[in-house]
mmCIF file with all atom_site columns, C-alpha atoms in Angstrom:
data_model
loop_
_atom_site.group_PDB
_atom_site.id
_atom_site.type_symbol
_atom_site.label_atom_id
_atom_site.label_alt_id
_atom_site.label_comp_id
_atom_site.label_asym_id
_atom_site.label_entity_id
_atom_site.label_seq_id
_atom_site.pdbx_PDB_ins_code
_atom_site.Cartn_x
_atom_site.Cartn_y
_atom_site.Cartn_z
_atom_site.occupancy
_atom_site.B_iso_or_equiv
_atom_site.pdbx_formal_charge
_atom_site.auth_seq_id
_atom_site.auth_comp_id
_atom_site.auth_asym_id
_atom_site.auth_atom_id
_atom_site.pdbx_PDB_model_num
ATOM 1  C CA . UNK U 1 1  ? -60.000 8.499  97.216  1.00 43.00 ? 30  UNK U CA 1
ATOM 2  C CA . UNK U 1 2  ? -61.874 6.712  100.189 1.00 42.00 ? 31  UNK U CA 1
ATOM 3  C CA . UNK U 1 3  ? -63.784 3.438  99.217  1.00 42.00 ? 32  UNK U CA 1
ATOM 4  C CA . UNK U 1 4  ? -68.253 4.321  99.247  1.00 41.00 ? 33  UNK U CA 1
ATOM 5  C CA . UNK U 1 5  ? -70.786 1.934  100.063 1.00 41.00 ? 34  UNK U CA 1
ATOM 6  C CA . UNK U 1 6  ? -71.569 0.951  96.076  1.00 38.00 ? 35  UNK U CA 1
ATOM 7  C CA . UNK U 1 7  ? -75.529 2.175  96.883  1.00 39.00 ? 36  UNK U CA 1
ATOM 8  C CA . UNK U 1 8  ? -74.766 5.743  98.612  1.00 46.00 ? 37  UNK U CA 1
ATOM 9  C CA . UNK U 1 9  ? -71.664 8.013  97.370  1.00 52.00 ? 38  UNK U CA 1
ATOM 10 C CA . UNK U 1 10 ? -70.537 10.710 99.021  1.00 61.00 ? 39  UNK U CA 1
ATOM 11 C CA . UNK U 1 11 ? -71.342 13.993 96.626  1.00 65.00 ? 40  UNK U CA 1
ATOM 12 C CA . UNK U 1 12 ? -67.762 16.164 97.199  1.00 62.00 ? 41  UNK U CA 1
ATOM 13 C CA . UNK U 1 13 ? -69.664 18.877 99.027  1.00 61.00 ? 42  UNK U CA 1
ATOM 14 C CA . UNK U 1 14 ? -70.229 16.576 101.561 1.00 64.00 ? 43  UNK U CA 1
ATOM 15 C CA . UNK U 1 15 ? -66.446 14.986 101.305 1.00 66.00 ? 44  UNK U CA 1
ATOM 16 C CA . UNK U 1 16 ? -64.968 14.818 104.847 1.00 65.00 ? 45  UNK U CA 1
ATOM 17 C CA . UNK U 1 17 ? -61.323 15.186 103.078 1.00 64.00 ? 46  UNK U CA 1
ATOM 18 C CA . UNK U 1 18 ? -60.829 18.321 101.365 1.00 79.00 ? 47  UNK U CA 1
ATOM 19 C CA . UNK U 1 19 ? -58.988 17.310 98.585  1.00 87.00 ? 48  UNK U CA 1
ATOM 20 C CA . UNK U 1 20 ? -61.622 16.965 96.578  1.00 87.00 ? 49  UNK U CA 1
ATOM 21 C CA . UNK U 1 21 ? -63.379 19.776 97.366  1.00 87.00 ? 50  UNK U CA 1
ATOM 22 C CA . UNK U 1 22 ? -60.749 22.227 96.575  1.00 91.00 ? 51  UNK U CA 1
ATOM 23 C CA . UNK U 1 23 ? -60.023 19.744 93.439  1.00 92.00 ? 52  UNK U CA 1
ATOM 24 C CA . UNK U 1 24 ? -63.927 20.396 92.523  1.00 91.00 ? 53  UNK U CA 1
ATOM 25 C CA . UNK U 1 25 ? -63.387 24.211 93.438  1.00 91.00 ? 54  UNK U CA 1
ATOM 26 C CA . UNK U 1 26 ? -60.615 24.965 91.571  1.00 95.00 ? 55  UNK U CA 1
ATOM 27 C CA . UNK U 1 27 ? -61.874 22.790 88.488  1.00 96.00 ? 56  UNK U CA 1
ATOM 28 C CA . UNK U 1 28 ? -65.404 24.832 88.894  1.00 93.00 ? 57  UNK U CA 1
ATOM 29 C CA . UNK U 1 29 ? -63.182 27.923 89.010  1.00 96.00 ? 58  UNK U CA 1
ATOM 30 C CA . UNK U 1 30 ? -61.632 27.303 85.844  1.00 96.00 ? 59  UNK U CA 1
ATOM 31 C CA . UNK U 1 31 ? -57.800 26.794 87.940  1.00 97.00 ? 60  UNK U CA 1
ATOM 32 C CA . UNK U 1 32 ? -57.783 23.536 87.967  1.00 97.00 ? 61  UNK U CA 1
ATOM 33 C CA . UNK U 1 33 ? -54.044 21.683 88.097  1.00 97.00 ? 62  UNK U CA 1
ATOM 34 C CA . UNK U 1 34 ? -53.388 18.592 86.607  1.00 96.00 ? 63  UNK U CA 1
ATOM 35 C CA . UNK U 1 35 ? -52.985 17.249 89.842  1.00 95.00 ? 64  UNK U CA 1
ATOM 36 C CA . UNK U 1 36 ? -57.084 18.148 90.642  1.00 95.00 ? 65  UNK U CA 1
ATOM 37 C CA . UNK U 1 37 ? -57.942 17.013 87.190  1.00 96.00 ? 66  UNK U CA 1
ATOM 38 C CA . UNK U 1 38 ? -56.770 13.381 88.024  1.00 95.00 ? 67  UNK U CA 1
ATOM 39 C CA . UNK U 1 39 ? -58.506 13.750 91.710  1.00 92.00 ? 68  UNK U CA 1
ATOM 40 C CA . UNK U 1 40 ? -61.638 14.596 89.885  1.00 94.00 ? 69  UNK U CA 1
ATOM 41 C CA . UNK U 1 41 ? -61.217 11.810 87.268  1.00 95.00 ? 70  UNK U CA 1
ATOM 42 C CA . UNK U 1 42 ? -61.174 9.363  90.575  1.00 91.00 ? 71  UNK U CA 1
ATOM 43 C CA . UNK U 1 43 ? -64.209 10.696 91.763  1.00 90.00 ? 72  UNK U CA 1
ATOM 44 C CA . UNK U 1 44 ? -66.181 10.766 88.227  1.00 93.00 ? 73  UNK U CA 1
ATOM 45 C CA . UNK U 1 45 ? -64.970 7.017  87.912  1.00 94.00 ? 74  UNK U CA 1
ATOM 46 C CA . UNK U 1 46 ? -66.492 5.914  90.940  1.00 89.00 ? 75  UNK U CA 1
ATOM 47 C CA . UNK U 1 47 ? -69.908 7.549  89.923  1.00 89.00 ? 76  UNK U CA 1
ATOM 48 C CA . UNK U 1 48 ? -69.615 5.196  86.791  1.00 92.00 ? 77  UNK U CA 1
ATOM 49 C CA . UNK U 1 49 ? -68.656 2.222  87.978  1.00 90.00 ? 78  UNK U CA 1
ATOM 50 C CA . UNK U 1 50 ? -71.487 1.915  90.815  1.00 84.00 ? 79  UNK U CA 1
ATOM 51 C CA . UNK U 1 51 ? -72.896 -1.152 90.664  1.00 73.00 ? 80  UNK U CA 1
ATOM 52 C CA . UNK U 1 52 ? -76.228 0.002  92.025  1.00 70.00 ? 81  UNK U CA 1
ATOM 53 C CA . UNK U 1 53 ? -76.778 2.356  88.535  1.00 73.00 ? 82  UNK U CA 1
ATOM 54 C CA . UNK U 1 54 ? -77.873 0.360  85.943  1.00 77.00 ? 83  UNK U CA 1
ATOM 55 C CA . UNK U 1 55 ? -77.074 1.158  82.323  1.00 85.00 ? 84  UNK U CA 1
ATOM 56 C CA . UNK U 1 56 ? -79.443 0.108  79.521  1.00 87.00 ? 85  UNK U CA 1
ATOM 57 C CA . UNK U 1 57 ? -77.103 -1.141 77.541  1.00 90.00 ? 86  UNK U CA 1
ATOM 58 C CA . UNK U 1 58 ? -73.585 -1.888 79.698  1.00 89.00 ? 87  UNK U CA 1
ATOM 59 C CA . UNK U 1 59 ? -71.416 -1.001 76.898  1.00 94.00 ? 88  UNK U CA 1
ATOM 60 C CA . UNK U 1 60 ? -72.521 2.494  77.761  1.00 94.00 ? 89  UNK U CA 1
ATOM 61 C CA . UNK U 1 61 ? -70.289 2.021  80.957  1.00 94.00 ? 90  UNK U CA 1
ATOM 62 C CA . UNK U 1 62 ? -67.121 1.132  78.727  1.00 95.00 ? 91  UNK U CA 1
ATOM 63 C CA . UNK U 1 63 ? -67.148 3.999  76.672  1.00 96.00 ? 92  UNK U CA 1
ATOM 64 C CA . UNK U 1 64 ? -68.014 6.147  79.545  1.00 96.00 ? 93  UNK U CA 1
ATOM 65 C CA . UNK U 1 65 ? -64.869 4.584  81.134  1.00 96.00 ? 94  UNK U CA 1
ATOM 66 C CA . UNK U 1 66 ? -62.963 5.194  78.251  1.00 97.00 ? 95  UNK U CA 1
ATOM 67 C CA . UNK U 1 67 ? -63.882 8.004  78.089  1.00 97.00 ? 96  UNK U CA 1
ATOM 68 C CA . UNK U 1 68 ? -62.890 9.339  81.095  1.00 97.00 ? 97  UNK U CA 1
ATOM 69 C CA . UNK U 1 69 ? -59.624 8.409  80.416  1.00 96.00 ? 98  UNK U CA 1
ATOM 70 C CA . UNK U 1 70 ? -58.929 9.924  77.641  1.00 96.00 ? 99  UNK U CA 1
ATOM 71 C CA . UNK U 1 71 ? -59.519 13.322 80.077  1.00 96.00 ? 100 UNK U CA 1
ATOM 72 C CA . UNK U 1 72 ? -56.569 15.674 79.900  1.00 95.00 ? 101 UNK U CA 1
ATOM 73 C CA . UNK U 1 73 ? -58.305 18.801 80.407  1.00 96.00 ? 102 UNK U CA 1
ATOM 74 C CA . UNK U 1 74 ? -61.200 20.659 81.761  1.00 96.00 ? 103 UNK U CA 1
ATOM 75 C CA . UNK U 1 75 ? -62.790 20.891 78.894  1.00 97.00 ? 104 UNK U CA 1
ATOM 76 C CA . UNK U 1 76 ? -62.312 17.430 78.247  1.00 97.00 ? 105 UNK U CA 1
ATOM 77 C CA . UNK U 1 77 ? -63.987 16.665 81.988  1.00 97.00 ? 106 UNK U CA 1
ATOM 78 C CA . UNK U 1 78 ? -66.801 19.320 81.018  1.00 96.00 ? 107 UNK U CA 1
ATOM 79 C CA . UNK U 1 79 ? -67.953 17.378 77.946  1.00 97.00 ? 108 UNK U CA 1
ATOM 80 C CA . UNK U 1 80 ? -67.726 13.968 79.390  1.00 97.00 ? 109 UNK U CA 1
ATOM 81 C CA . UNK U 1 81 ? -70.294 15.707 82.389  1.00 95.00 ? 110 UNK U CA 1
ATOM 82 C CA . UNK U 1 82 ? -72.341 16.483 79.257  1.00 95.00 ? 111 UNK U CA 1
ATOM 83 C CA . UNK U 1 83 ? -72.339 12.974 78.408  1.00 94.00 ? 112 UNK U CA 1
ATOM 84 C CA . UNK U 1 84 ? -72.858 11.851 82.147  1.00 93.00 ? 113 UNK U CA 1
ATOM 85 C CA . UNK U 1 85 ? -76.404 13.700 82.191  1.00 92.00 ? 114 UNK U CA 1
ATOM 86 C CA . UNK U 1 86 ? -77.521 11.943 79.415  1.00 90.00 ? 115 UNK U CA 1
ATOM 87 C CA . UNK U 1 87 ? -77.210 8.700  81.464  1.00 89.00 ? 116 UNK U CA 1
ATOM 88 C CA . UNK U 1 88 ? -78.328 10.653 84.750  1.00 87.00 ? 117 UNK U CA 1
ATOM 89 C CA . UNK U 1 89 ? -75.765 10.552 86.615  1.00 87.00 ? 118 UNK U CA 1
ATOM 90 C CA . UNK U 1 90 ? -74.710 14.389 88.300  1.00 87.00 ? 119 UNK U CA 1
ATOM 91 C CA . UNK U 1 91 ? -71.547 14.023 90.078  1.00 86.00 ? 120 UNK U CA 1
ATOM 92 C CA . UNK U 1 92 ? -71.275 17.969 90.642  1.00 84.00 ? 121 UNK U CA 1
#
């Protein structure tokens, strides 16, 4: 996964590489390999650990980040977007 400016990340829409978008297609498609699942865990990982987005409480990040890896599945990615919201951050 290329390296973003830590202020400005690129939403996978706008991805120049498509392995992310067809990672975030087939995962939105309900297809998704294991092989897109850990693409997509990348991509979510980079959305927490900006610098720029300030938590309220920082521990917030850890479990976030713990989170995240316990991800196996799609479902597991869908609740942990749940839990994303609730911090505001919308990486699809």
């Amino acid at each position: 996964f290329p390296s973003h400016d830590t202020h400005r990340l690129v939403y996978w829409v706008n991805e120049p590489q498509s392995i992310l978008k067809t990672a975030v297609s087939n995962y939105l498609n309900e297809i998704a390999t294991d092989d897109d699942l850990l693409i997509i865990r990348d991509y979510i990982k980079h959305w927490i650990e900006l610098e720029s987005y300030q938590f309220e409480n920082e521990s917030d990040r850890e479990k976030l980040l713990r989170e995240l890896e316990e991800c196996k599945t799609s479902s597991d990615i869908d609740k942990l977007t749940d839990n994303l919201l609730d911090f505001g951050i919308d990486p699809f």
